[in-house]
């Protein structure tokens, strides 16, 4: 057992922490409204080779899921308006099916994932729908590749994400039957794991921003951070943030080892990837809601004003935690995994 | 991160699981709830003869904190009587760290047989969280100490051979610097135990000390340095000696109940949508409780001091346990109120039991508020608020 990062991962963390702080930061998220995508920052991150890091080593990648969660958390900590998570997981599918184009590998074309099943020929509220040139989607038991030009216009939304509906027009069937659903499930579990890491980043930063704020902001002649009511509201959050990070990393570990079926519910011994990925999304989501909620509140009226960053974190926590599913629905999916012997 | 336990730890866990399977009878469990004493000397003795007890002393023997966590986690998950054992092993660890040869021979050796217990005498009627203000007085008269005062929450005092007693020995210095720790034999004349029944199964005690005379050899640590001895206890405990997975046995009982109990609209409770959502959320809470505790154990095993991390695990596990208990008790309706032995009691009375037990978990072993102070000051760097 080792609950720390290895030397390579420390290096990944340092590189990406610097990148997202210098090249995006909350300013980039703010300036990317309404599209929800920073074209210039995407060009710069593409120059580092990051869009291709999730594919196999011969194709120029080699990052494990455990490495990628580090990148995703750093991206989340700066609410980077870049489709890095969707692009990386979609690229892995394309490589697996021998469909990886050079332009996707380099980030010239953006790939994404239709996270929910297609209904009546339309992929609704796709997280990268406004900007993705290549989209992987599941339509019943067929895996599709959409190659239409993206609309480059987002549906106005709570989290300023590049959300759009996409009609299924020019779609190739790239896998069918059991293969299709297996690939999609695996990919969605990777997406859940990395999105959870992004949410952990949001939680971490909102705590940091708020701790600084309450040390600085004075009322009644004292920093508001010296009042016990404020301290205790904040003191609940780091444990939740750390718990979410541990759960996400456990999911990534299980994903890298492709652990399937290890669920002993009544003994609390669980290492099944799909189960841990679902748990991560629910827990990291809920944690980010609580952290951003309290953080915004301790900013007082300023937290509600557009000028302060905390509202950007608050809204993105909500967007990412429910763009796949309502948390209650995701819990029911999780219950099906946990209670396989009982009917749903 | 790598979540695979070491082979040694996996073997140890299997040994503990097997021990529990062979030794934890339903009689032991019903006896603990019937008597209110969450301690079973024959069970402890069996643990000792299996060679599992010496490993349970923090800082002693060849068991690292991860294995210490595994032992208590398995006992907790199985609903075994381990409250008395955890305190006893903690005291054994303190003796191991600062005790004299006399303490090792006279107490530690005996504690390792499982036949003897220790209890903690820290809190007083007027001083709980503010433990540095205690007033139980120890006065040096000749070469002996005379102790007078009262302690609260001396759980297992009636099972114990010694009490780890925090006393005031100097009132002229700042309060942290005037306390001394003793290991007082419970058989010493002048000690009276008064049982304190609680709203749950478990019983605790108040203890009274009236001119209790002890020789200097029963002092643990230096005179006026009792605060450091308490610090050692906290460092050894690290949140890994049970208490961070209370909703695991609860969920097991709830599942048994939900799988056999008809629901209004569905065939069985287990198919009820809200029930399933709450089962899923409880499973997450149990995983996170485990991971936060493992992290504290891992930090300790790799040479760190997980004080803040222990606080995080304690707050999380106890507060979420209370939430979970509330969900399931309400879902069980009127039958969720029925106790052990009552006809039709939901989950054979376990839901009622957990709902009675849960309130104390955010109080004992450091209240949520004390733990939040710890995190606010030592982790977030906010100014001291008291």
Coordinates of C-alpha atoms in Angstrom, one line a residue, chain B residues 5-386:
Chain B
X5 CA -2.4 -4.2 1.3
X6 CA 1.0 -5.9 1.8
X7 CA 1.1 -9.7 1.9
X8 CA 1.9 -9.6 5.6
X9 CA -1.1 -7.3 6.3
X10 CA -3.4 -9.5 4.2
X11 CA -2.3 -12.6 6.1
X12 CA -2.8 -10.8 9.4
X13 CA -6.3 -9.7 8.3
X14 CA -7.2 -13.3 7.3
X15 CA -6.0 -14.5 10.7
X16 CA -8.2 -11.9 12.5
X17 CA -11.2 -12.7 10.3
X18 CA -10.8 -16.4 11.0
X19 CA -10.4 -15.7 14.7
X20 CA -13.6 -13.7 14.7
X21 CA -15.5 -16.5 12.8
X22 CA -14.4 -19.1 15.3
X23 CA -14.6 -17.1 18.5
X24 CA -17.3 -14.3 18.2
X25 CA -20.5 -16.1 19.2
X26 CA -23.9 -14.6 19.1
X27 CA -23.9 -15.2 22.9
X28 CA -21.0 -12.8 23.3
X29 CA -22.8 -10.2 21.3
X30 CA -26.1 -10.5 23.1
X31 CA -24.2 -10.6 26.4
X32 CA -22.5 -7.3 25.7
X33 CA -25.7 -5.6 24.9
X34 CA -27.5 -7.2 27.8
X35 CA -24.9 -6.2 30.4
X36 CA -23.8 -2.9 28.9
X37 CA -20.2 -4.0 29.2
X38 CA -18.5 -3.9 25.8
X39 CA -15.7 -6.0 27.0
X40 CA -15.4 -9.8 27.2
X41 CA -12.4 -11.1 29.1
X42 CA -12.6 -14.6 27.7
X43 CA -12.7 -13.2 24.1
X44 CA -9.7 -11.0 25.0
X45 CA -7.9 -13.9 26.4
X46 CA -8.6 -16.0 23.3
X47 CA -7.2 -13.1 21.2
X48 CA -4.1 -13.1 23.4
X49 CA -3.5 -16.9 23.1
X50 CA -3.9 -16.6 19.3
X51 CA -1.0 -14.1 19.5
X52 CA -3.2 -11.2 18.2
X53 CA -3.1 -9.0 21.3
X54 CA 0.6 -8.1 21.6
X55 CA 0.2 -6.8 18.0
X56 CA -2.6 -4.6 19.1
X57 CA -0.4 -2.5 21.4
X58 CA 0.5 0.6 19.5
X59 CA 4.2 1.0 19.2
X60 CA 4.9 -2.4 20.7
X61 CA 5.8 -5.6 18.9
X62 CA 6.0 -6.1 15.2
X63 CA 2.6 -4.9 14.1
X64 CA 2.6 -1.6 12.2
X65 CA -0.3 1.0 12.5
X66 CA -1.9 -0.4 9.3
X67 CA -2.2 -3.8 11.0
X68 CA -3.4 -2.2 14.2
X69 CA -6.1 -0.5 12.1
X70 CA -7.0 -3.9 10.5
X71 CA -7.5 -5.6 13.8
X72 CA -9.8 -3.0 15.2
X73 CA -11.6 -2.5 11.9
X74 CA -12.4 -6.2 11.7
X75 CA -13.6 -6.2 15.3
X76 CA -15.8 -3.1 14.6
X77 CA -17.3 -4.5 11.4
X78 CA -18.1 -7.8 13.2
X79 CA -19.9 -5.9 16.1
X80 CA -17.5 -7.5 18.6
X81 CA -17.0 -6.1 22.1
X82 CA -13.8 -4.1 21.6
X83 CA -14.4 -0.8 23.6
X84 CA -12.6 -2.1 26.7
X85 CA -9.9 -3.7 24.7
X86 CA -9.1 -0.6 22.7
X87 CA -8.6 1.5 25.8
X88 CA -6.6 -1.2 27.5
X89 CA -4.2 -1.6 24.6
X90 CA -3.9 2.2 24.4
X91 CA -2.7 2.2 28.0
X92 CA -0.4 -0.7 27.3
X93 CA 1.1 1.5 24.5
X94 CA 1.6 4.4 26.8
X95 CA 3.3 2.2 29.4
X96 CA 5.5 0.8 26.7
X97 CA 6.4 4.4 25.7
X98 CA 7.0 6.0 29.1
X99 CA 6.6 3.4 31.8
X100 CA 9.2 2.2 34.3
X101 CA 10.4 -1.4 34.6
X102 CA 7.9 -1.8 37.5
X103 CA 5.0 -0.7 35.2
X104 CA 6.2 -3.1 32.5
X105 CA 6.4 -6.0 34.9
X106 CA 3.4 -5.2 37.1
X107 CA 0.9 -4.0 34.5
X108 CA 2.0 -4.3 30.8
X109 CA 2.7 -8.0 31.0
X110 CA -0.6 -8.6 32.6
X111 CA -2.5 -6.5 30.1
X112 CA -1.1 -8.6 27.3
X113 CA -2.8 -11.7 28.7
X114 CA -6.2 -10.3 27.9
X115 CA -7.3 -11.1 31.5
X116 CA -6.9 -7.5 32.7
X117 CA -8.3 -4.1 31.8
X118 CA -7.5 -0.5 32.3
X119 CA -9.8 2.5 32.1
X120 CA -9.3 6.2 31.5
X121 CA -9.8 8.8 34.2
X122 CA -9.5 12.1 32.4
X123 CA -12.9 13.9 32.3
X124 CA -14.5 15.3 35.4
X125 CA -18.1 16.5 36.1
X126 CA -17.1 20.1 35.3
X127 CA -14.3 19.5 32.8
X128 CA -14.7 17.5 29.7
X129 CA -13.3 19.0 26.5
X130 CA -11.4 21.5 28.7
X131 CA -9.5 18.6 30.3
X132 CA -6.5 20.7 31.3
X133 CA -8.7 22.4 33.9
X134 CA -9.3 19.2 35.9
X135 CA -9.2 19.5 39.7
X136 CA -8.8 16.0 41.1
X137 CA -5.9 16.6 43.4
X138 CA -2.8 14.4 44.1
X139 CA -0.8 15.6 47.1
X140 CA 2.6 14.3 48.1
X141 CA 2.7 13.3 51.7
X142 CA 5.9 11.8 52.8
X143 CA 6.7 9.2 50.1
X144 CA 3.1 8.6 49.2
X145 CA 0.5 10.4 47.1
X146 CA -3.0 11.2 48.5
X147 CA -5.6 11.5 45.8
X148 CA -9.0 13.2 46.1
X149 CA -11.6 14.0 43.5
X150 CA -14.1 12.6 41.0
X151 CA -13.9 11.4 37.4
X152 CA -16.7 11.0 34.8
X153 CA -17.1 8.5 31.9
X154 CA -14.7 6.0 33.5
X155 CA -16.1 3.3 31.2
X156 CA -15.0 -0.2 32.2
X157 CA -13.9 0.9 35.7
X158 CA -15.9 -2.0 37.0
X159 CA -13.9 -4.4 34.8
X160 CA -10.5 -2.8 35.3
X161 CA -7.5 -3.4 37.5
X162 CA -6.1 0.0 37.0
X163 CA -7.3 3.5 36.1
X164 CA -5.1 5.9 34.1
X165 CA -5.7 8.9 36.3
X166 CA -5.0 12.5 35.4
X167 CA -4.5 14.6 38.6
X168 CA -3.7 18.2 39.6
X169 CA -0.4 18.3 41.4
X170 CA 0.4 22.0 41.1
X171 CA -2.0 25.0 41.0
X172 CA 0.7 27.6 41.0
X173 CA 1.7 27.2 37.4
X174 CA -0.2 27.4 34.1
X175 CA -2.8 24.7 34.1
X176 CA -1.1 22.5 31.4
X177 CA 2.0 22.4 33.5
X178 CA 0.6 21.3 36.8
X179 CA -0.8 17.8 36.1
X180 CA 0.5 14.4 36.9
X181 CA -0.6 11.0 35.6
X182 CA -1.0 7.9 37.7
X183 CA -1.8 4.3 37.2
X184 CA -3.9 3.6 40.2
X185 CA -4.9 0.1 41.2
X186 CA -8.7 0.0 41.3
X187 CA -8.5 -2.2 44.5
X188 CA -7.0 0.7 46.4
X189 CA -9.1 1.7 49.4
X190 CA -11.1 4.9 48.9
X191 CA -12.2 4.3 45.3
X192 CA -15.9 4.1 44.7
X193 CA -17.5 3.2 41.4
X194 CA -21.0 4.4 40.5
X195 CA -22.6 3.0 37.4
X196 CA -23.9 5.6 34.9
X197 CA -26.6 4.0 32.6
X198 CA -26.9 5.5 29.2
X199 CA -29.7 5.8 26.6
X200 CA -28.0 3.0 24.6
X201 CA -26.9 -0.5 25.6
X202 CA -23.5 0.6 26.9
X203 CA -22.9 1.5 30.5
X204 CA -20.3 3.8 31.8
X205 CA -19.3 5.0 35.3
X206 CA -18.5 7.8 37.6
X207 CA -15.6 7.1 40.0
X208 CA -14.9 8.8 43.3
X209 CA -11.5 9.1 45.0
X210 CA -11.5 9.7 48.7
X211 CA -8.1 9.9 50.3
X212 CA -6.8 7.3 47.9
X213 CA -3.2 6.5 49.0
X214 CA -0.7 5.3 46.4
X215 CA 3.0 4.9 46.3
X216 CA 5.2 6.9 44.0
X217 CA 5.9 3.8 41.8
X218 CA 2.3 4.1 40.4
X219 CA 3.2 7.5 38.9
X220 CA 3.5 7.4 35.1
X221 CA 5.8 10.1 33.6
X222 CA 7.3 13.0 35.5
X223 CA 5.6 15.0 38.2
X224 CA 3.7 17.9 36.6
X225 CA 4.2 16.4 33.2
X226 CA 0.9 14.6 32.8
X227 CA 0.0 16.7 29.8
X228 CA 2.9 15.1 27.8
X229 CA 1.7 11.6 28.7
X230 CA -1.8 12.6 27.3
X231 CA 0.0 13.8 24.2
X232 CA 1.6 10.3 23.8
X233 CA -1.8 8.7 24.1
X234 CA -3.2 10.9 21.3
X235 CA -0.2 10.2 19.1
X236 CA -0.6 6.4 19.6
X237 CA -4.3 6.4 19.0
X238 CA -4.2 8.2 15.7
X239 CA -7.8 7.4 15.0
X240 CA -7.0 3.9 13.9
X241 CA -8.3 1.9 16.9
X242 CA -11.8 1.5 15.7
X243 CA -14.8 3.9 15.6
X244 CA -14.5 4.9 11.9
X245 CA -16.7 2.2 10.3
X246 CA -19.8 2.1 12.6
X247 CA -22.1 2.1 9.6
X248 CA -20.7 -1.2 8.3
X249 CA -22.4 -3.5 10.7
X250 CA -25.5 -1.2 10.6
X251 CA -25.7 -1.6 6.8
X252 CA -25.4 -5.4 7.1
X253 CA -28.4 -5.5 9.5
X254 CA -30.3 -3.1 7.3
X255 CA -29.7 -5.2 4.2
X256 CA -31.0 -8.3 6.0
X257 CA -34.1 -6.4 7.0
X258 CA -34.7 -4.8 3.6
X259 CA -34.4 -8.1 1.8
X260 CA -37.1 -9.7 3.9
X261 CA -39.5 -6.9 4.7
X262 CA -42.5 -6.0 2.5
X263 CA -42.7 -2.4 1.3
X264 CA -45.8 -0.4 0.5
X265 CA -45.5 -0.1 -3.2
X266 CA -42.8 -2.6 -4.1
X267 CA -42.6 -6.3 -3.2
X268 CA -39.8 -5.8 -0.7
X269 CA -38.0 -2.8 0.9
X270 CA -34.8 -3.7 -1.0
X271 CA -36.6 -2.7 -4.2
X272 CA -37.7 0.7 -2.9
X273 CA -36.0 3.5 -4.8
X274 CA -35.3 5.7 -1.8
X275 CA -34.0 2.7 0.1
X276 CA -31.6 1.8 -2.8
X277 CA -30.3 5.3 -3.0
X278 CA -29.6 5.3 0.7
X279 CA -27.9 2.0 0.6
X280 CA -25.7 3.3 -2.2
X281 CA -24.8 6.4 -0.2
X282 CA -24.1 4.4 2.9
X283 CA -21.7 2.2 1.0
X284 CA -19.9 5.3 -0.2
X285 CA -19.7 6.6 3.4
X286 CA -18.3 3.3 4.6
X287 CA -15.6 3.4 1.8
X288 CA -14.6 6.9 2.6
X289 CA -14.5 6.2 6.3
X290 CA -12.2 3.3 5.6
X291 CA -9.9 5.3 3.2
X292 CA -9.6 8.3 5.6
X293 CA -8.6 5.9 8.4
X294 CA -6.2 3.9 6.2
X295 CA -4.6 7.2 5.3
X296 CA -4.0 8.0 8.9
X297 CA -2.6 4.6 9.5
X298 CA -0.4 4.8 6.5
X299 CA 1.0 8.2 7.6
X300 CA 1.8 6.7 11.0
X301 CA 3.3 3.6 9.4
X302 CA 5.6 5.7 7.3
X303 CA 6.9 7.8 10.2
X304 CA 4.4 10.7 10.2
X305 CA 2.1 12.1 12.8
X306 CA -1.5 12.0 11.5
X307 CA -3.0 14.2 14.2
X308 CA -5.1 16.3 11.8
X309 CA -5.9 13.3 9.5
X310 CA -7.2 11.4 12.6
X311 CA -9.5 14.3 13.3
X312 CA -10.8 14.3 9.8
X313 CA -11.6 10.5 9.9
X314 CA -13.3 10.9 13.3
X315 CA -15.5 13.8 12.3
X316 CA -16.5 12.2 9.0
X317 CA -17.2 8.7 10.3
X318 CA -19.2 9.8 13.3
X319 CA -21.3 12.5 11.7
X320 CA -22.1 10.4 8.7
X321 CA -23.1 7.5 10.9
X322 CA -25.6 9.7 12.6
X323 CA -27.0 10.7 9.3
X324 CA -27.3 7.2 8.0
X325 CA -28.9 5.9 11.2
X326 CA -31.5 8.7 10.9
X327 CA -32.3 7.7 7.3
X328 CA -32.9 4.0 8.1
X329 CA -34.7 4.5 11.3
X330 CA -37.2 6.8 9.6
X331 CA -37.5 4.4 6.6
X332 CA -38.4 1.6 9.1
X333 CA -41.3 3.6 10.5
X334 CA -42.9 2.4 13.7
X335 CA -40.9 -0.9 13.6
X336 CA -37.7 1.2 13.6
X337 CA -38.5 2.1 17.2
X338 CA -38.7 -1.5 18.4
X339 CA -35.8 -2.7 20.5
X340 CA -33.9 -6.0 20.8
X341 CA -36.3 -8.8 21.6
X342 CA -39.4 -7.0 20.5
X343 CA -41.7 -8.8 18.1
X344 CA -41.3 -7.3 14.5
X345 CA -38.4 -5.0 15.5
X346 CA -36.8 -3.7 12.3
X347 CA -33.5 -5.4 11.8
X348 CA -34.1 -7.4 15.0
X349 CA -33.7 -4.2 17.0
X350 CA -30.3 -3.1 15.5
X351 CA -31.8 0.0 14.0
X352 CA -33.1 1.1 17.4
X353 CA -29.7 0.3 19.0
X354 CA -27.7 2.2 16.4
X355 CA -30.0 5.2 16.7
X356 CA -29.5 5.1 20.5
X357 CA -25.7 4.6 20.2
X358 CA -25.0 7.2 17.4
X359 CA -25.2 10.4 19.5
X360 CA -22.3 9.5 21.7
X361 CA -19.9 9.0 18.7
X362 CA -19.5 12.7 18.1
X363 CA -18.9 13.3 21.8
X364 CA -16.5 10.6 23.1
X365 CA -12.9 10.4 22.1
X366 CA -12.8 14.1 21.3
X367 CA -16.0 16.0 20.3
X368 CA -16.5 17.1 16.7
X369 CA -15.9 20.7 17.9
X370 CA -12.5 19.9 19.4
X371 CA -11.6 18.1 16.2
X372 CA -12.8 21.0 14.1
X373 CA -10.7 23.4 16.3
X374 CA -7.7 21.1 15.6
X375 CA -8.3 21.2 11.8
X376 CA -9.0 24.9 11.7
X377 CA -5.8 25.8 13.6
X378 CA -3.4 23.1 12.5
X379 CA -4.5 22.5 9.0
X380 CA -6.1 25.6 7.7
X381 CA -3.9 27.9 9.7
X382 CA -6.7 30.0 11.2
X383 CA -6.2 31.8 14.5
X384 CA -6.9 30.1 17.8
X385 CA -10.5 30.9 18.7
X386 CA -10.6 30.2 22.4

